[in-house]
PDB file of C-alpha atoms in Angstrom:
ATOM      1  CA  UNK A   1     -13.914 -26.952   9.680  1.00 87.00           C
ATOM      2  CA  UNK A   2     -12.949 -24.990   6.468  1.00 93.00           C
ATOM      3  CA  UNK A   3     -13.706 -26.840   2.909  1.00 95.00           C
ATOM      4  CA  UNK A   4     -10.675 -28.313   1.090  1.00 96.00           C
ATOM      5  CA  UNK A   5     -10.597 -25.901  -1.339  1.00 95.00           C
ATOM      6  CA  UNK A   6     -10.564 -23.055   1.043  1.00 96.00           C
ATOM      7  CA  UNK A   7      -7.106 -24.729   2.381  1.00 97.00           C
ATOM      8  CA  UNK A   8      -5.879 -25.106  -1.110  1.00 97.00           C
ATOM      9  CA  UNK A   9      -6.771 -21.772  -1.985  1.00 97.00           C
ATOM     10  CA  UNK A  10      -5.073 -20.118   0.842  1.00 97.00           C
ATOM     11  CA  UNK A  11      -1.980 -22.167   0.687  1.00 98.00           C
ATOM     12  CA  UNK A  12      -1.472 -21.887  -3.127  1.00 97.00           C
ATOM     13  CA  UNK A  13      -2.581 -17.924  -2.698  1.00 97.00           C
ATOM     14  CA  UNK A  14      -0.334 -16.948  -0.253  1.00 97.00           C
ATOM     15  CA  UNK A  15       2.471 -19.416  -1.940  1.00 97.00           C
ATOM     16  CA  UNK A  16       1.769 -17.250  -4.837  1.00 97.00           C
ATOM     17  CA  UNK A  17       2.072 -13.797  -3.318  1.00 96.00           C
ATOM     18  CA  UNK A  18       5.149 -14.622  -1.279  1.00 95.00           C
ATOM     19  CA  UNK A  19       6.682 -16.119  -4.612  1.00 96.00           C
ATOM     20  CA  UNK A  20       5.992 -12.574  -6.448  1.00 96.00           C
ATOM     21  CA  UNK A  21       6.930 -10.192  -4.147  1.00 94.00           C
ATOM     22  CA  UNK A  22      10.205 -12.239  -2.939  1.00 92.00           C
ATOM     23  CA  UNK A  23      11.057 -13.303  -6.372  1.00 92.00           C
ATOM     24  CA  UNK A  24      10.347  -9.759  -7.778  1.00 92.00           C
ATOM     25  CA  UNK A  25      12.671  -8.225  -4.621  1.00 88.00           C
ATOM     26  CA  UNK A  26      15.764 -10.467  -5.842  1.00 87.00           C
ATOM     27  CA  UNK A  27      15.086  -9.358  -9.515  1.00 88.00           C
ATOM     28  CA  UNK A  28      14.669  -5.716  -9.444  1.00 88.00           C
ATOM     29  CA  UNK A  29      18.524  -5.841  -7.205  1.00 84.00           C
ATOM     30  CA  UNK A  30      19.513  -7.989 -10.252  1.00 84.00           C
ATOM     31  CA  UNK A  31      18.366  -5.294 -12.723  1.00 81.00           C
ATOM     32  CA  UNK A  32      21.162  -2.512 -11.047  1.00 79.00           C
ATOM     33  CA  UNK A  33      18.918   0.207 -11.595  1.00 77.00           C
ATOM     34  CA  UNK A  34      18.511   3.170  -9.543  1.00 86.00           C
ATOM     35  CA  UNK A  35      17.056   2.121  -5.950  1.00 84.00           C
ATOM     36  CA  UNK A  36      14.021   4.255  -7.107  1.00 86.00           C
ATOM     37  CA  UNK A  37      13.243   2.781  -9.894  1.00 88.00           C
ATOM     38  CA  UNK A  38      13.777  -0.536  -8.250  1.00 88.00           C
ATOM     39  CA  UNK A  39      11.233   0.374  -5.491  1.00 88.00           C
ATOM     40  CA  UNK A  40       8.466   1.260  -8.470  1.00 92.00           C
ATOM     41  CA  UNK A  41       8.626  -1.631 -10.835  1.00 91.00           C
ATOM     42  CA  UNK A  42       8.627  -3.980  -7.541  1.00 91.00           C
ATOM     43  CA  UNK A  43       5.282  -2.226  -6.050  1.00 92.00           C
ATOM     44  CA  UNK A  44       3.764  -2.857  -9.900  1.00 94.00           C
ATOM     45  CA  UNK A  45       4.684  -6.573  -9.545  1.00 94.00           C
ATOM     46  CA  UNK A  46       3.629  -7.061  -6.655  1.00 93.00           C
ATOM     47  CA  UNK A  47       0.084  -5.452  -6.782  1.00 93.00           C
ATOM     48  CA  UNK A  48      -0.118  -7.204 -10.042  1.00 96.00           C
ATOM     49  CA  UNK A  49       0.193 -10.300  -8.289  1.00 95.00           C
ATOM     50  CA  UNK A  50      -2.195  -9.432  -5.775  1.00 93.00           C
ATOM     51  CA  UNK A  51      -4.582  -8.443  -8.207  1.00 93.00           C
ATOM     52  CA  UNK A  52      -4.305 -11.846 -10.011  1.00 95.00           C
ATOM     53  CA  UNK A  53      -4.477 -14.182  -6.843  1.00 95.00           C
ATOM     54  CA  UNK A  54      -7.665 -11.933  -5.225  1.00 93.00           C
ATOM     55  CA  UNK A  55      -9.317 -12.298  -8.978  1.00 93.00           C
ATOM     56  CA  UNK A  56      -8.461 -16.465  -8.879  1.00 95.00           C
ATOM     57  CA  UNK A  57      -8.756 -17.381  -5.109  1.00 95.00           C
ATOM     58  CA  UNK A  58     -11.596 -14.789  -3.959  1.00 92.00           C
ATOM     59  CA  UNK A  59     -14.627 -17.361  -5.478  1.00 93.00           C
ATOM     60  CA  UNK A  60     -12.931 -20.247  -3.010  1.00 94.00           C
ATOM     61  CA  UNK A  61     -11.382 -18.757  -0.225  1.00 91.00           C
ATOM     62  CA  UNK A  62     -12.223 -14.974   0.188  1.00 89.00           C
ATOM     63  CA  UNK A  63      -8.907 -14.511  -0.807  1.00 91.00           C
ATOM     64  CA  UNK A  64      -7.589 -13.650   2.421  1.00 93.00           C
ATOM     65  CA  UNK A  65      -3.984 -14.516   2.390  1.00 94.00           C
ATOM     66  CA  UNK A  66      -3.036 -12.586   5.484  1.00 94.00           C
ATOM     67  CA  UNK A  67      -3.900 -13.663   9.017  1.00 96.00           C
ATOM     68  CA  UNK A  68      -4.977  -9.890   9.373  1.00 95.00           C
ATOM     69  CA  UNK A  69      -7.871 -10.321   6.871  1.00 94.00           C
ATOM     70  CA  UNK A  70      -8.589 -13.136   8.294  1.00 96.00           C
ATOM     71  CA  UNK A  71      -8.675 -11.646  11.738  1.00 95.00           C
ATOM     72  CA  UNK A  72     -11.331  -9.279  10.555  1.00 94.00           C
ATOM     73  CA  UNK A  73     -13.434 -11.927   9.548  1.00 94.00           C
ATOM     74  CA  UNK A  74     -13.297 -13.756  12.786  1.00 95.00           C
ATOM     75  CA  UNK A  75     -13.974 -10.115  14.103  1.00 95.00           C
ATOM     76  CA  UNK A  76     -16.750  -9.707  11.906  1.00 94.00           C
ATOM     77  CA  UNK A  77     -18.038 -13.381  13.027  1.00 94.00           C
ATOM     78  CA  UNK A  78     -18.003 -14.362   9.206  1.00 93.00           C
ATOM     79  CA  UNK A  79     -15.578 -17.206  10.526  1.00 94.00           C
ATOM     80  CA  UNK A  80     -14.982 -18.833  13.669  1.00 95.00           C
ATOM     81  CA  UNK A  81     -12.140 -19.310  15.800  1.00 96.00           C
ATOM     82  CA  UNK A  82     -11.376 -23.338  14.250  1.00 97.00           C
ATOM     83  CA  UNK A  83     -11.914 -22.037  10.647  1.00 96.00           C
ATOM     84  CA  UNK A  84      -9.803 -19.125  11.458  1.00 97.00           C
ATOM     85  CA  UNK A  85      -7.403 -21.288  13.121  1.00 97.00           C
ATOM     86  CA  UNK A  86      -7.146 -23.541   9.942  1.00 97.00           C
ATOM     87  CA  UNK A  87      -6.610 -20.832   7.321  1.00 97.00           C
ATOM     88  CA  UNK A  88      -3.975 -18.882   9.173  1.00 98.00           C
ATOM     89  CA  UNK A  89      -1.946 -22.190   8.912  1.00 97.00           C
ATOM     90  CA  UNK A  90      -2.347 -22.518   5.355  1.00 98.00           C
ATOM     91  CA  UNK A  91      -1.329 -19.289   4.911  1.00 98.00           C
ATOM     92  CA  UNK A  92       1.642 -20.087   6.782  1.00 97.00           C
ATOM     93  CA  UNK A  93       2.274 -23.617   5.022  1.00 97.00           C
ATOM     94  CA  UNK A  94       1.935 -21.399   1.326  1.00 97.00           C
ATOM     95  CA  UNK A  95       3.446 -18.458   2.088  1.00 96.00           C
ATOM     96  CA  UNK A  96       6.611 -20.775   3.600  1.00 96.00           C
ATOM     97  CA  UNK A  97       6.808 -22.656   0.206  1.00 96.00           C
ATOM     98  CA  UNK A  98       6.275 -19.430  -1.691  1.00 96.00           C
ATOM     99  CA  UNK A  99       9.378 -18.279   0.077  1.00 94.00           C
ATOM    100  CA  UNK A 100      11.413 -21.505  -0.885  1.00 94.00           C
ATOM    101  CA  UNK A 101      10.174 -21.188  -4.034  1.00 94.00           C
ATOM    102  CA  UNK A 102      11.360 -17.859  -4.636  1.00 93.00           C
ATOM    103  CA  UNK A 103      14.916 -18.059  -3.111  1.00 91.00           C
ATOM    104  CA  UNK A 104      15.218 -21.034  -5.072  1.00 92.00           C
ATOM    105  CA  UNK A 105      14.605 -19.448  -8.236  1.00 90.00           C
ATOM    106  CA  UNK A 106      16.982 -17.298  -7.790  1.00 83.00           C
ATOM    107  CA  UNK A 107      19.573 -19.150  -6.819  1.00 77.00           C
ATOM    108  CA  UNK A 108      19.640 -17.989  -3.186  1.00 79.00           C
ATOM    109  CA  UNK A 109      19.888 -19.997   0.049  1.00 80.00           C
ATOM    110  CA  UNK A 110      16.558 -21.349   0.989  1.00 79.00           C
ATOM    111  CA  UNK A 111      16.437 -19.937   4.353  1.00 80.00           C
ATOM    112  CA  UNK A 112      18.033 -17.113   5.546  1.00 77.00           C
ATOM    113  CA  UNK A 113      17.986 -14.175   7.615  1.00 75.00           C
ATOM    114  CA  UNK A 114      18.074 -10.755   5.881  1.00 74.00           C
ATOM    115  CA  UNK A 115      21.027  -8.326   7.293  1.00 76.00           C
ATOM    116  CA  UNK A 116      18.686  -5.652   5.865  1.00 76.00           C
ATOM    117  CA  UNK A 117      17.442  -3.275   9.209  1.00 80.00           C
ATOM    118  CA  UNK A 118      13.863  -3.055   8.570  1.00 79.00           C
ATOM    119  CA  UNK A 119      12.683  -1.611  12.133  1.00 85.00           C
ATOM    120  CA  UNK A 120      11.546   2.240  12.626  1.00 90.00           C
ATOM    121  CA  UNK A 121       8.284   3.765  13.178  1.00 92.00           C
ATOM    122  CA  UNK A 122       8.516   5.187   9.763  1.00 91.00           C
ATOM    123  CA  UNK A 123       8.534   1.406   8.009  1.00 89.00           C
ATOM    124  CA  UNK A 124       5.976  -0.057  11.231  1.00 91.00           C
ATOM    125  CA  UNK A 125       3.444   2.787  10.094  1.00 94.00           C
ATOM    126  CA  UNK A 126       4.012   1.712   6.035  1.00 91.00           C
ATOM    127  CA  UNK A 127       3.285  -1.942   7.202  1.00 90.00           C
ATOM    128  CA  UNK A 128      -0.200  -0.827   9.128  1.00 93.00           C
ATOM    129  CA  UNK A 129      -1.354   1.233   6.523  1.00 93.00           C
ATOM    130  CA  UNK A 130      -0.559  -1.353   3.734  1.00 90.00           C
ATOM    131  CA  UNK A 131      -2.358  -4.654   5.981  1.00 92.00           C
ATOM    132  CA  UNK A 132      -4.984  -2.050   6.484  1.00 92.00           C
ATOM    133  CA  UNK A 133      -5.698  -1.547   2.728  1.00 91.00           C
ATOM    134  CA  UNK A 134      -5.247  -4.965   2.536  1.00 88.00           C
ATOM    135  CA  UNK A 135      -8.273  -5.951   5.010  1.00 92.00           C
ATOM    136  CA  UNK A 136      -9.950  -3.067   3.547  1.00 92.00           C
ATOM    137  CA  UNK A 137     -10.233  -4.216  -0.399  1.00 89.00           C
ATOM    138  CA  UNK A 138     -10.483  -7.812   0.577  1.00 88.00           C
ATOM    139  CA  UNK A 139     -13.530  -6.919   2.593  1.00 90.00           C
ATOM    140  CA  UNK A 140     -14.950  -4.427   0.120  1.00 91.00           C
ATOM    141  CA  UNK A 141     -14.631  -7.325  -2.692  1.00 86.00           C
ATOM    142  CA  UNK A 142     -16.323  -9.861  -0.140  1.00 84.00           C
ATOM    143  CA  UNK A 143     -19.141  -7.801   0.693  1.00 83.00           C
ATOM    144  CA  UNK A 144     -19.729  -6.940  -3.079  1.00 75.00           C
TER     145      UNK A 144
END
């Protein structure tokens, strides 16, 4: 059984991280900039935002906001399978109302799905690497 504030945490952390990098993906289209520039000042929102939620929700949570951190944990037996269980669904529940919070900001429909085509091995290997660095600072930053 995880602590209350390790469920708050995780919900308002990944809430938080979906918000930013969602919300910051509908403003850089709004900005009509080059796609270029678009793609930079997103990736310096977004790991702004991550930097901000790991530096609030690491002291109450280990900041894991992504089922694959917390998969290495349960790997590394510094959580078992219930606790594991329980974060992964607040991480769900926040990073649900992060989304809803985002589309809603910017006036979009709540739910929807994107006509963008996002498959490839190109983009699948840019996703592994990322959720690897991911897992790999959150750890680094746990074990410090």
């Amino acid at each position: 059984m995880i602590s209350r504030s390790t469920f708050v945490a995780e919900v308002l952390g990944t809430g938080f991280l979906l918000a930013v990098i969602v919300g910051s993906g509908w403003a850089v289209q709004q900005l009509g900039a080059a796609p270029a520039s678009q793609l930079f000042v997103h990736a310096v929102i977004v790991g702004a935002g991550l930097a901000v939620a790991i530096i609030v929700f690491i002291p109450f949570s280990g900041a894991q906001f992504n089922p694959a951190v917390t998969l290495a944990l349960l790997i590394r037996r510094q959580l078992d399978a219930a606790a594991a269980a329980q974060i992964v669904g607040a991480q769900f529940v926040g990073g649900f109302f992060g989304l809803i919070l985002a589309n809603f900001t910017f006036a979009s429909e709540l739910m929807s799905m994107s006509s963008i085509d996002r498959s490839g091995a190109g983009r699948i290997a840019g996703e592994v690497f990322a959720t690897f660095g991911l897992v790999l600072v959150i750890l680094v930053l746990i074990d410090t």
